Structure formats: C-alpha cells, structure tokens
Amino acid sequence: LMYLSILPLGISLWLVFTPPTGLEGAGLFTWLLVTVIAARVSLTFFVVPWNALFYEFTDDYEERTQILTWRYAVGWIGVLTFTLASWTFIFPSSAAFEFGQFNIDAYKVYGPVLGGVVALAAFITTHKTRKELPYLYVNHQPERFGFKKAVTDVLWALRNRNFMRLFFGILLGAIVAGTGEALNLYMSTYFWELKPEDMRWFGFAIGGAVLAFVLIPVLQQR
C-alpha cells in the first residue's frame, strides 16, 4: 500500500497547485475538490501502514519511544528545510511582486517540486524499511476483514478510558494545529504584512520541539 500510494500522492499534490490556465468558477472549484481529495486519499493509503509499522519494529516500550522521537525529529527537519527553501527560491520578493506569495506563476514551480519531494521521501522511507520485514510480527491466525469486526473493535477501544483521554487530547490538538496552519499564511500576509524573506525564518522557532525531542525519551523511561 505504501508503494502504491507514492505516485498518486506526488501527482495529486502537483495538480493541486497547477490548475489548467483559464479555469474559473465551478470548474476551478471542481479541480481543487478532486485533486485535494485524491491527495488526501493517497496520503491515507501511505500514512496508515506507515504509522502501524512503528509499533511493529520493537516490543520494547523505551525503544519504541526512541524510534518515534527520531521520526518526528527527522520530520521537523524536513519540513523546516523545505519551507526555508520554498520561501527563498520559489516565492522570493521581486519588483513585480513585493509579496512573493502573490506570484501565481511561482505555484507552477511549487506544485511539481512539492509533489516530487514528497514522493521521493515516501519512496525512500518505504524502500529503506523493507529490510525490517523479516523481523515484524506475523499473525499466524489471521482473521478475515469484516466491517462488523471493525465496528466491534472500535467500540471496544471507545470503552477504554485511557484511550478516550488520548483520543480527545489528540483530536483537540489537531483542531488547534489545523486551524492555525490553515490561517497562518493569511495572518502573516494580511495582518502582519510579512514578505517571504521574513516568513522563512519562523521555521527556526522550534526551541520547544527540540527540547521535547531531548526530554521525551528520558521522561518515558521514568
């Protein structure tokens, strides 16, 4: 599933930012709707097994925590590097566009670059974990998938108080983070009136994250 999702994910992300010239109104909305759904579905086919793998790598609680910590650390570094490069090289301010994010032609570059980088990262991640397959847990009495069984499992999980606390905590955190990310570009542009040369440096405001990467493995051991 991870291998199968790579190409659709890269192409759909590319298409989100490169609608056909002259497309307007309902046609433009339809293009956005279809490409975003395609990107989300493709991402789901990659992320679900990708996340599941982390819990199969080891039975040791502390080692699993270290693996997840490194996963997030590498993710942050990748996002930071890509964001800095995008604002610097794809959306720079110019005589024609004081705010580089208003340059429509720049998105025609951003689209394929984003799709290519994400697809490449997904491929490397998938291919480099193949060597772990012989060591993953194997269920010698697998059950056939059924929607009734899936519903039963979900209801069983919902009866677990610790799971519910974790679930709603993550849900609320995702709502806050998603809202902030969705409005961030508009706030930076129209309220703070920041140019790309200013916005690119905000990625380095990760002191809390760096501290968390250091502390979490230590705290989990206790």
Coordinates of N, CA and C in Angstrom, one line a residue:
L1 N 0.8 -1.2 0.0 CA 0.0 0.0 0.0 C 0.9 1.3 0.0
M2 N 2.0 1.2 0.7 CA 2.9 2.4 0.8 C 3.5 2.6 -0.6
Y3 N 3.9 1.6 -1.2 CA 4.5 1.7 -2.6 C 3.4 2.2 -3.6
L4 N 2.2 1.6 -3.5 CA 1.2 2.0 -4.4 C 0.7 3.5 -4.3
S5 N 0.9 4.0 -3.1 CA 0.4 5.4 -2.9 C 1.3 6.5 -3.3
I6 N 2.6 6.1 -3.6 CA 3.6 7.1 -3.8 C 3.4 7.9 -5.1
L7 N 3.1 7.3 -6.2 CA 2.9 8.0 -7.5 C 1.6 8.8 -7.4
P8 N 0.5 8.3 -7.0 CA -0.7 9.1 -6.9 C -0.6 10.3 -6.0
L9 N 0.1 10.1 -4.9 CA 0.3 11.2 -3.9 C 1.1 12.3 -4.5
G10 N 2.2 12.0 -5.2 CA 3.1 13.0 -5.8 C 2.3 13.8 -6.9
I11 N 1.6 13.0 -7.8 CA 0.9 13.6 -8.9 C -0.2 14.5 -8.4
S12 N -1.0 14.0 -7.4 CA -2.2 14.8 -6.9 C -1.7 16.1 -6.2
L13 N -0.6 16.0 -5.5 CA -0.1 17.3 -4.9 C 0.4 18.3 -5.9
W14 N 1.0 17.7 -7.0 CA 1.4 18.6 -8.1 C 0.2 19.3 -8.7
L15 N -0.9 18.5 -9.0 CA -2.1 19.0 -9.7 C -2.8 20.0 -8.8
V16 N -2.8 19.9 -7.5 CA -3.5 20.8 -6.6 C -3.0 22.3 -6.9
F17 N -1.8 22.5 -7.2 CA -1.2 23.8 -7.3 C -1.0 24.2 -8.8
T18 N -1.5 23.4 -9.7 CA -1.3 23.7 -11.1 C -2.6 23.4 -11.9
P19 N -3.6 24.2 -11.6 CA -4.9 24.0 -12.4 C -4.6 24.5 -13.8
P20 N -5.4 24.0 -14.8 CA -5.3 24.5 -16.2 C -5.5 26.0 -16.3
T21 N -4.8 26.6 -17.2 CA -4.9 28.0 -17.4 C -6.3 28.4 -17.9
G22 N -6.9 29.4 -17.4 CA -8.2 29.8 -17.8 C -9.4 29.2 -17.1
L23 N -9.1 28.2 -16.2 CA -10.2 27.6 -15.5 C -10.7 28.5 -14.4
E24 N -12.0 28.7 -14.3 CA -12.6 29.6 -13.4 C -13.9 29.1 -12.8
G25 N -14.4 29.7 -11.7 CA -15.7 29.4 -11.2 C -15.8 27.9 -10.7
A26 N -16.9 27.3 -11.2 CA -17.2 26.0 -10.8 C -16.2 25.0 -11.3
G27 N -15.6 25.2 -12.4 CA -14.6 24.4 -13.0 C -13.3 24.4 -12.1
L28 N -12.9 25.6 -11.7 CA -11.8 25.7 -10.8 C -12.0 25.0 -9.4
F29 N -13.2 25.2 -8.9 CA -13.6 24.6 -7.6 C -13.6 23.1 -7.7
T30 N -14.1 22.6 -8.8 CA -14.1 21.1 -9.0 C -12.7 20.6 -9.1
W31 N -11.8 21.3 -9.8 CA -10.4 20.9 -9.9 C -9.8 20.8 -8.5
L32 N -10.0 21.8 -7.7 CA -9.5 21.8 -6.4 C -10.0 20.7 -5.5
L33 N -11.4 20.5 -5.6 CA -12.0 19.5 -4.8 C -11.5 18.1 -5.1
V34 N -11.4 17.8 -6.4 CA -11.0 16.4 -6.9 C -9.5 16.2 -6.5
T35 N -8.7 17.2 -6.8 CA -7.2 17.0 -6.5 C -6.9 16.9 -5.0
V36 N -7.6 17.7 -4.2 CA -7.4 17.6 -2.8 C -7.8 16.3 -2.2
I37 N -9.0 15.8 -2.6 CA -9.5 14.5 -2.2 C -8.5 13.4 -2.6
A38 N -8.1 13.5 -3.9 CA -7.1 12.5 -4.4 C -5.8 12.5 -3.5
A39 N -5.4 13.7 -3.2 CA -4.1 13.8 -2.4 C -4.4 13.2 -1.0
R40 N -5.5 13.5 -0.4 CA -5.8 13.0 1.0 C -6.0 11.5 1.0
V41 N -6.7 11.0 0.0 CA -6.9 9.5 -0.1 C -5.5 8.8 -0.3
S42 N -4.7 9.4 -1.2 CA -3.4 8.8 -1.4 C -2.5 8.8 -0.1
L43 N -2.6 10.0 0.6 CA -1.8 10.1 1.8 C -2.3 9.1 2.8
T44 N -3.6 8.9 2.9 CA -4.1 7.9 3.9 C -3.6 6.5 3.6
F45 N -3.5 6.1 2.3 CA -3.0 4.8 2.0 C -1.5 4.6 2.4
F46 N -0.8 5.8 2.4 CA 0.6 5.7 2.8 C 0.7 5.8 4.4
V47 N 0.0 6.7 5.0 CA 0.2 7.0 6.4 C -0.3 6.0 7.3
V48 N -1.4 5.3 7.0 CA -1.9 4.3 7.9 C -0.9 3.1 8.1
P49 N -0.5 2.5 7.1 CA 0.5 1.4 7.3 C 1.9 1.9 7.8
W50 N 2.2 3.2 7.4 CA 3.5 3.8 7.8 C 3.5 4.0 9.3
N51 N 2.3 4.5 9.8 CA 2.2 4.6 11.3 C 2.2 3.3 12.0
A52 N 1.5 2.3 11.4 CA 1.4 1.0 12.0 C 2.8 0.3 12.2
L53 N 3.6 0.6 11.2 CA 5.0 0.0 11.2 C 5.7 0.3 12.5
F54 N 5.6 1.5 13.0 CA 6.4 1.9 14.1 C 6.1 1.1 15.4
Y55 N 4.9 0.6 15.5 CA 4.6 -0.2 16.6 C 4.9 -1.7 16.4
E56 N 5.4 -2.0 15.2 CA 5.8 -3.4 14.9 C 7.3 -3.6 15.0
F57 N 8.1 -2.5 15.0 CA 9.5 -2.6 15.0 C 10.1 -3.2 16.2
T58 N 9.5 -3.0 17.4 CA 10.0 -3.5 18.6 C 8.9 -3.7 19.6
D59 N 9.1 -4.6 20.6 CA 8.2 -4.8 21.7 C 8.6 -4.0 22.9
D60 N 9.8 -3.4 22.8 CA 10.3 -2.7 24.0 C 9.8 -1.2 24.0
Y61 N 9.1 -0.9 25.1 CA 8.4 0.4 25.2 C 9.4 1.6 25.0
E62 N 10.6 1.5 25.7 CA 11.5 2.7 25.6 C 12.1 2.8 24.2
E63 N 12.4 1.6 23.6 CA 13.0 1.7 22.2 C 12.0 2.2 21.2
R64 N 10.7 1.8 21.4 CA 9.7 2.3 20.5 C 9.5 3.9 20.7
T65 N 9.7 4.4 21.9 CA 9.6 5.8 22.1 C 10.8 6.5 21.4
Q66 N 11.9 5.9 21.5 CA 13.1 6.5 20.8 C 12.9 6.5 19.3
I67 N 12.3 5.5 18.7 CA 12.0 5.4 17.3 C 11.1 6.5 16.9
L68 N 10.0 6.7 17.6 CA 9.0 7.7 17.3 C 9.6 9.1 17.5
T69 N 10.5 9.3 18.5 CA 11.1 10.6 18.7 C 11.9 10.9 17.5
W70 N 12.7 10.0 17.0 CA 13.5 10.2 15.8 C 12.7 10.5 14.6
R71 N 11.6 9.8 14.5 CA 10.6 10.0 13.4 C 10.2 11.5 13.3
Y72 N 9.8 12.0 14.5 CA 9.3 13.4 14.5 C 10.4 14.4 14.3
A73 N 11.6 14.0 14.8 CA 12.7 14.9 14.7 C 13.1 15.1 13.2
V74 N 13.2 13.9 12.5 CA 13.5 14.0 11.1 C 12.4 14.7 10.3
G75 N 11.2 14.5 10.7 CA 10.0 15.2 10.0 C 10.1 16.7 10.2
W76 N 10.5 17.1 11.4 CA 10.6 18.6 11.6 C 11.7 19.1 10.8
I77 N 12.8 18.4 10.7 CA 14.0 18.9 9.9 C 13.6 19.0 8.5
G78 N 12.9 18.0 8.0 CA 12.5 18.0 6.6 C 11.6 19.2 6.2
V79 N 10.6 19.4 7.1 CA 9.6 20.5 6.9 C 10.3 21.8 6.9
L80 N 11.2 22.0 7.9 CA 11.9 23.2 8.1 C 12.8 23.5 6.9
T81 N 13.5 22.5 6.4 CA 14.3 22.7 5.2 C 13.5 23.0 4.0
F82 N 12.4 22.3 3.8 CA 11.6 22.6 2.6 C 10.9 24.0 2.6
T83 N 10.5 24.3 3.8 CA 9.8 25.7 3.9 C 10.8 26.8 3.7
L84 N 12.0 26.7 4.3 CA 13.0 27.7 4.1 C 13.4 27.8 2.6
A85 N 13.6 26.6 1.9 CA 14.0 26.6 0.5 C 12.8 27.2 -0.4
S86 N 11.6 26.9 0.0 CA 10.4 27.4 -0.8 C 10.3 28.9 -0.8
W87 N 10.4 29.5 0.4 CA 10.3 30.9 0.5 C 11.5 31.6 -0.1
T88 N 12.6 31.0 0.0 CA 13.8 31.6 -0.6 C 13.9 31.6 -2.1
F89 N 13.7 30.4 -2.7 CA 13.9 30.2 -4.1 C 12.7 30.2 -5.0
I90 N 11.5 29.8 -4.4 CA 10.3 29.7 -5.3 C 9.4 31.0 -5.1
F91 N 9.4 31.5 -3.9 CA 8.5 32.7 -3.7 C 9.3 33.9 -3.2
P92 N 10.4 34.3 -3.8 CA 11.1 35.5 -3.4 C 10.4 36.7 -3.8
S93 N 10.6 37.8 -3.0 CA 10.0 39.1 -3.4 C 10.8 39.6 -4.7
S94 N 10.1 40.4 -5.5 CA 10.7 40.9 -6.7 C 10.0 42.3 -7.0
A95 N 10.5 42.9 -8.1 CA 10.0 44.2 -8.5 C 8.5 44.1 -8.8
A96 N 8.2 43.0 -9.5 CA 6.8 42.8 -9.9 C 5.9 42.3 -8.7
F97 N 6.5 41.6 -7.8 CA 5.7 41.1 -6.7 C 6.4 41.4 -5.4
E98 N 5.9 42.4 -4.7 CA 6.6 42.7 -3.4 C 6.4 41.6 -2.4
F99 N 5.2 41.0 -2.5 CA 4.9 39.8 -1.7 C 4.9 38.6 -2.6
G100 N 6.0 37.8 -2.5 CA 6.2 36.7 -3.5 C 5.1 35.7 -3.5
Q101 N 4.4 35.6 -2.4 CA 3.3 34.6 -2.3 C 2.1 34.9 -3.3
F102 N 2.1 36.1 -3.8 CA 1.1 36.5 -4.8 C 1.4 36.2 -6.2
N103 N 2.6 35.7 -6.4 CA 3.1 35.4 -7.8 C 2.5 34.0 -8.2
I104 N 1.4 34.1 -9.0 CA 0.7 32.9 -9.5 C 1.7 31.9 -10.2
D105 N 2.6 32.4 -11.0 CA 3.5 31.6 -11.8 C 4.4 30.7 -10.9
A106 N 4.7 31.3 -9.7 CA 5.6 30.5 -8.8 C 4.9 29.2 -8.3
Y107 N 3.6 29.2 -8.3 CA 2.9 28.0 -7.8 C 3.1 26.8 -8.9
K108 N 3.3 27.2 -10.1 CA 3.5 26.2 -11.2 C 4.9 25.5 -11.0
V109 N 5.8 26.2 -10.3 CA 7.0 25.6 -9.9 C 6.9 24.8 -8.6
Y110 N 6.1 25.4 -7.7 CA 6.0 24.8 -6.3 C 5.3 23.5 -6.4
G111 N 4.3 23.4 -7.3 CA 3.5 22.1 -7.4 C 4.3 20.9 -7.7
P112 N 5.1 20.9 -8.8 CA 5.9 19.8 -9.1 C 7.0 19.5 -8.1
V113 N 7.6 20.6 -7.6 CA 8.6 20.5 -6.6 C 8.1 19.8 -5.3
L114 N 6.9 20.2 -4.9 CA 6.3 19.6 -3.7 C 6.0 18.2 -3.9
G115 N 5.3 17.9 -5.1 CA 4.9 16.5 -5.4 C 6.1 15.6 -5.5
G116 N 7.2 16.1 -6.1 CA 8.4 15.3 -6.3 C 9.1 15.0 -5.0
V117 N 9.2 16.1 -4.2 CA 9.9 15.9 -2.9 C 9.2 14.9 -2.0
V118 N 7.9 15.1 -1.9 CA 7.0 14.2 -1.1 C 7.1 12.8 -1.6
A119 N 7.0 12.6 -2.9 CA 7.1 11.2 -3.5 C 8.4 10.6 -3.2
L120 N 9.5 11.4 -3.4 CA 10.8 10.9 -3.1 C 11.0 10.5 -1.7
A121 N 10.6 11.3 -0.8 CA 10.7 11.0 0.7 C 9.9 9.7 1.0
A122 N 8.7 9.6 0.4 CA 7.9 8.4 0.7 C 8.5 7.2 0.1
F123 N 9.1 7.3 -1.0 CA 9.8 6.1 -1.6 C 11.0 5.7 -0.8
I124 N 11.8 6.7 -0.4 CA 13.0 6.3 0.4 C 12.6 5.7 1.8
T125 N 11.6 6.3 2.4 CA 11.0 5.7 3.7 C 10.6 4.3 3.5
T126 N 9.8 4.1 2.4 CA 9.3 2.7 2.2 C 10.4 1.7 1.8
H127 N 11.2 2.1 0.9 CA 12.3 1.2 0.5 C 13.3 0.8 1.6
K128 N 13.6 1.8 2.4 CA 14.6 1.6 3.4 C 14.1 0.8 4.6
T129 N 12.8 0.6 4.7 CA 12.2 -0.2 5.8 C 12.0 -1.7 5.3
R130 N 12.2 -2.0 4.1 CA 11.9 -3.3 3.6 C 12.8 -4.4 4.3
K131 N 14.0 -3.9 4.7 CA 14.9 -4.9 5.4 C 14.4 -5.3 6.8
E132 N 13.4 -4.6 7.3 CA 12.8 -4.9 8.6 C 11.7 -5.9 8.5
L133 N 11.2 -6.2 7.3 CA 10.1 -7.1 7.2 C 10.3 -8.5 7.8
P134 N 11.4 -9.1 7.7 CA 11.6 -10.4 8.4 C 11.4 -10.4 9.9
Y135 N 11.6 -9.2 10.5 CA 11.5 -9.1 11.9 C 10.2 -8.6 12.5
L136 N 9.2 -8.3 11.6 CA 8.0 -7.8 12.0 C 7.1 -8.9 12.6
Y137 N 6.1 -8.6 13.4 CA 5.2 -9.5 14.0 C 4.4 -10.2 12.9
V138 N 4.2 -11.5 12.9 CA 3.4 -12.2 12.0 C 2.2 -12.9 12.7
N139 N 1.0 -12.6 12.3 CA -0.2 -13.2 12.9 C -0.4 -14.6 12.2
H140 N -0.2 -15.6 12.9 CA -0.3 -17.0 12.3 C -1.8 -17.4 12.3
Q141 N -2.7 -16.7 12.9 CA -4.1 -17.0 12.9 C -4.9 -15.7 12.4
P142 N -4.6 -15.3 11.2 CA -5.3 -14.0 10.8 C -6.8 -14.2 10.6
E143 N -7.5 -13.2 10.9 CA -9.0 -13.2 10.7 C -9.3 -12.4 9.4
R144 N -10.3 -12.9 8.7 CA -10.7 -12.2 7.5 C -11.4 -10.8 7.9
F145 N -11.1 -9.8 7.1 CA -11.6 -8.5 7.4 C -13.1 -8.5 7.2
G146 N -13.8 -7.8 8.1 CA -15.2 -7.6 8.0 C -15.6 -6.3 8.7
F147 N -16.6 -5.6 8.1 CA -17.0 -4.3 8.7 C -17.6 -4.5 10.1
K148 N -18.2 -5.6 10.3 CA -18.8 -5.9 11.7 C -17.7 -6.0 12.7
K149 N -16.6 -6.7 12.3 CA -15.5 -6.9 13.2 C -14.8 -5.5 13.5
A150 N -14.7 -4.7 12.4 CA -14.1 -3.4 12.6 C -14.9 -2.5 13.5
V151 N -16.2 -2.5 13.4 CA -17.1 -1.7 14.3 C -16.9 -2.2 15.7
T152 N -16.9 -3.6 15.9 CA -16.7 -4.2 17.2 C -15.4 -3.7 17.9
D153 N -14.4 -3.7 17.1 CA -13.0 -3.3 17.6 C -13.1 -1.8 18.0
V154 N -13.7 -1.0 17.2 CA -13.8 0.4 17.5 C -14.5 0.7 18.8
L155 N -15.7 0.0 18.9 CA -16.5 0.1 20.1 C -15.7 -0.4 21.4
W156 N -14.9 -1.4 21.2 CA -14.1 -1.9 22.3 C -13.1 -0.9 22.7
A157 N -12.5 -0.2 21.8 CA -11.5 0.8 22.1 C -12.1 2.0 22.8
L158 N -13.3 2.3 22.4 CA -14.0 3.5 22.9 C -14.4 3.3 24.4
R159 N -14.4 2.1 24.8 CA -14.7 1.8 26.2 C -13.5 1.9 27.1
N160 N -12.4 2.1 26.5 CA -11.1 2.2 27.3 C -10.9 3.7 27.7
R161 N -10.9 4.0 29.0 CA -10.9 5.4 29.4 C -9.5 6.1 29.0
N162 N -8.5 5.3 29.1 CA -7.2 5.9 28.8 C -7.1 6.2 27.3
F163 N -7.7 5.3 26.5 CA -7.7 5.6 25.0 C -8.5 6.8 24.7
M164 N -9.7 7.0 25.4 CA -10.6 8.1 25.1 C -9.9 9.5 25.5
R165 N -9.1 9.4 26.6 CA -8.4 10.6 27.0 C -7.4 11.0 26.0
L166 N -6.6 10.0 25.5 CA -5.6 10.2 24.5 C -6.3 10.7 23.2
F167 N -7.4 10.0 22.8 CA -8.0 10.3 21.6 C -8.5 11.8 21.5
F168 N -9.2 12.2 22.6 CA -9.7 13.6 22.6 C -8.6 14.6 22.8
G169 N -7.5 14.2 23.4 CA -6.4 15.1 23.5 C -5.8 15.4 22.2
I170 N -5.6 14.3 21.4 CA -5.0 14.4 20.1 C -6.0 15.1 19.2
L171 N -7.3 14.8 19.3 CA -8.3 15.5 18.4 C -8.3 17.0 18.7
L172 N -8.3 17.4 19.9 CA -8.3 18.9 20.2 C -7.0 19.5 19.7
G173 N -5.9 18.8 19.9 CA -4.6 19.3 19.4 C -4.6 19.5 17.9
A174 N -5.2 18.5 17.2 CA -5.2 18.5 15.8 C -6.1 19.7 15.3
I175 N -7.2 19.9 16.0 CA -8.1 21.1 15.6 C -7.4 22.4 15.7
V176 N -6.7 22.6 16.9 CA -5.9 23.8 17.1 C -4.8 24.0 16.0
A177 N -4.0 22.9 15.8 CA -2.9 23.0 14.9 C -3.4 23.2 13.5
G178 N -4.5 22.5 13.1 CA -5.1 22.6 11.7 C -5.6 24.0 11.5
T179 N -6.3 24.5 12.4 CA -6.8 25.9 12.3 C -5.7 26.9 12.1
G180 N -4.7 26.7 13.0 CA -3.5 27.7 12.9 C -2.8 27.6 11.6
E181 N -2.6 26.4 11.1 CA -1.9 26.2 9.9 C -2.7 26.7 8.7
A182 N -4.0 26.5 8.7 CA -4.9 27.0 7.6 C -4.9 28.5 7.5
L183 N -4.8 29.2 8.7 CA -4.9 30.7 8.7 C -3.5 31.3 8.7
N184 N -2.5 30.6 8.9 CA -1.2 31.1 9.1 C -0.7 32.0 8.0
L185 N -0.9 31.6 6.8 CA -0.4 32.3 5.6 C -1.2 33.6 5.5
Y186 N -2.5 33.6 5.7 CA -3.4 34.8 5.6 C -3.0 35.8 6.7
M187 N -2.8 35.3 7.9 CA -2.4 36.2 9.0 C -1.1 36.8 8.7
S188 N -0.1 36.0 8.3 CA 1.2 36.5 8.0 C 1.2 37.6 6.9
T189 N 0.4 37.3 5.9 CA 0.3 38.2 4.7 C -0.5 39.5 5.0
Y190 N -1.8 39.3 5.4 CA -2.7 40.4 5.5 C -2.7 41.2 6.8
F191 N -2.3 40.5 7.9 CA -2.3 41.2 9.2 C -0.9 41.7 9.6
W192 N 0.1 40.8 9.5 CA 1.4 41.1 9.8 C 2.2 41.7 8.6
E193 N 1.6 41.5 7.4 CA 2.2 42.1 6.2 C 3.7 41.6 6.0
L194 N 3.9 40.3 6.2 CA 5.2 39.8 6.1 C 5.5 39.3 4.7
K195 N 6.7 39.5 4.3 CA 7.2 39.1 3.0 C 7.8 37.7 3.1
P196 N 8.0 37.0 2.0 CA 8.7 35.6 2.1 C 10.0 35.7 2.8
E197 N 10.8 36.7 2.6 CA 12.1 36.8 3.3 C 11.9 36.9 4.8
D198 N 10.8 37.3 5.3 CA 10.5 37.4 6.7 C 10.0 36.0 7.2
M199 N 9.0 35.5 6.5 CA 8.3 34.3 6.9 C 9.2 33.0 7.0
R200 N 10.2 33.0 6.1 CA 11.0 31.8 6.1 C 11.8 31.5 7.4
W201 N 12.0 32.6 8.2 CA 12.8 32.4 9.4 C 11.9 31.9 10.6
F202 N 10.6 31.9 10.4 CA 9.8 31.4 11.5 C 9.9 29.9 11.8
G203 N 10.4 29.2 10.8 CA 10.6 27.8 11.0 C 11.6 27.5 12.0
F204 N 12.5 28.4 12.4 CA 13.5 28.2 13.3 C 13.0 28.4 14.8
A205 N 11.8 28.8 14.9 CA 11.2 28.9 16.3 C 10.8 27.6 16.8
I206 N 11.7 26.7 16.9 CA 11.4 25.3 17.3 C 12.1 24.9 18.6
G207 N 12.4 25.9 19.4 CA 13.1 25.6 20.7 C 12.3 24.6 21.5
G208 N 11.0 24.7 21.6 CA 10.2 23.8 22.4 C 10.2 22.4 21.8
A209 N 10.2 22.3 20.5 CA 10.2 21.0 19.9 C 11.6 20.3 20.1
V210 N 12.7 21.0 20.0 CA 14.0 20.4 20.2 C 14.1 20.0 21.6
L211 N 13.6 20.8 22.5 CA 13.7 20.4 24.0 C 12.8 19.1 24.2
A212 N 11.7 19.0 23.5 CA 10.8 17.8 23.6 C 11.5 16.6 23.1
F213 N 12.2 16.7 22.0 CA 12.9 15.6 21.4 C 14.0 15.0 22.4
V214 N 14.6 15.9 23.2 CA 15.6 15.5 24.1 C 15.0 14.9 25.4
L215 N 13.9 15.5 25.8 CA 13.3 15.1 27.1 C 12.4 13.9 27.1
I216 N 11.7 13.8 26.0 CA 10.7 12.7 26.0 C 11.2 11.3 26.2
P217 N 12.3 10.9 25.5 CA 12.8 9.6 25.8 C 13.2 9.4 27.3
V218 N 13.8 10.5 27.9 CA 14.2 10.4 29.3 C 13.0 10.3 30.2
L219 N 11.9 11.1 29.9 CA 10.7 11.0 30.7 C 10.0 9.7 30.6
Q220 N 10.0 9.2 29.4 CA 9.3 7.9 29.2 C 9.9 6.8 29.9
Q221 N 11.2 6.8 30.1 CA 11.9 5.8 30.9 C 11.5 5.8 32.4
R222 N 11.0 6.9 32.8 CA 10.6 7.1 34.2 C 9.1 6.9 34.4

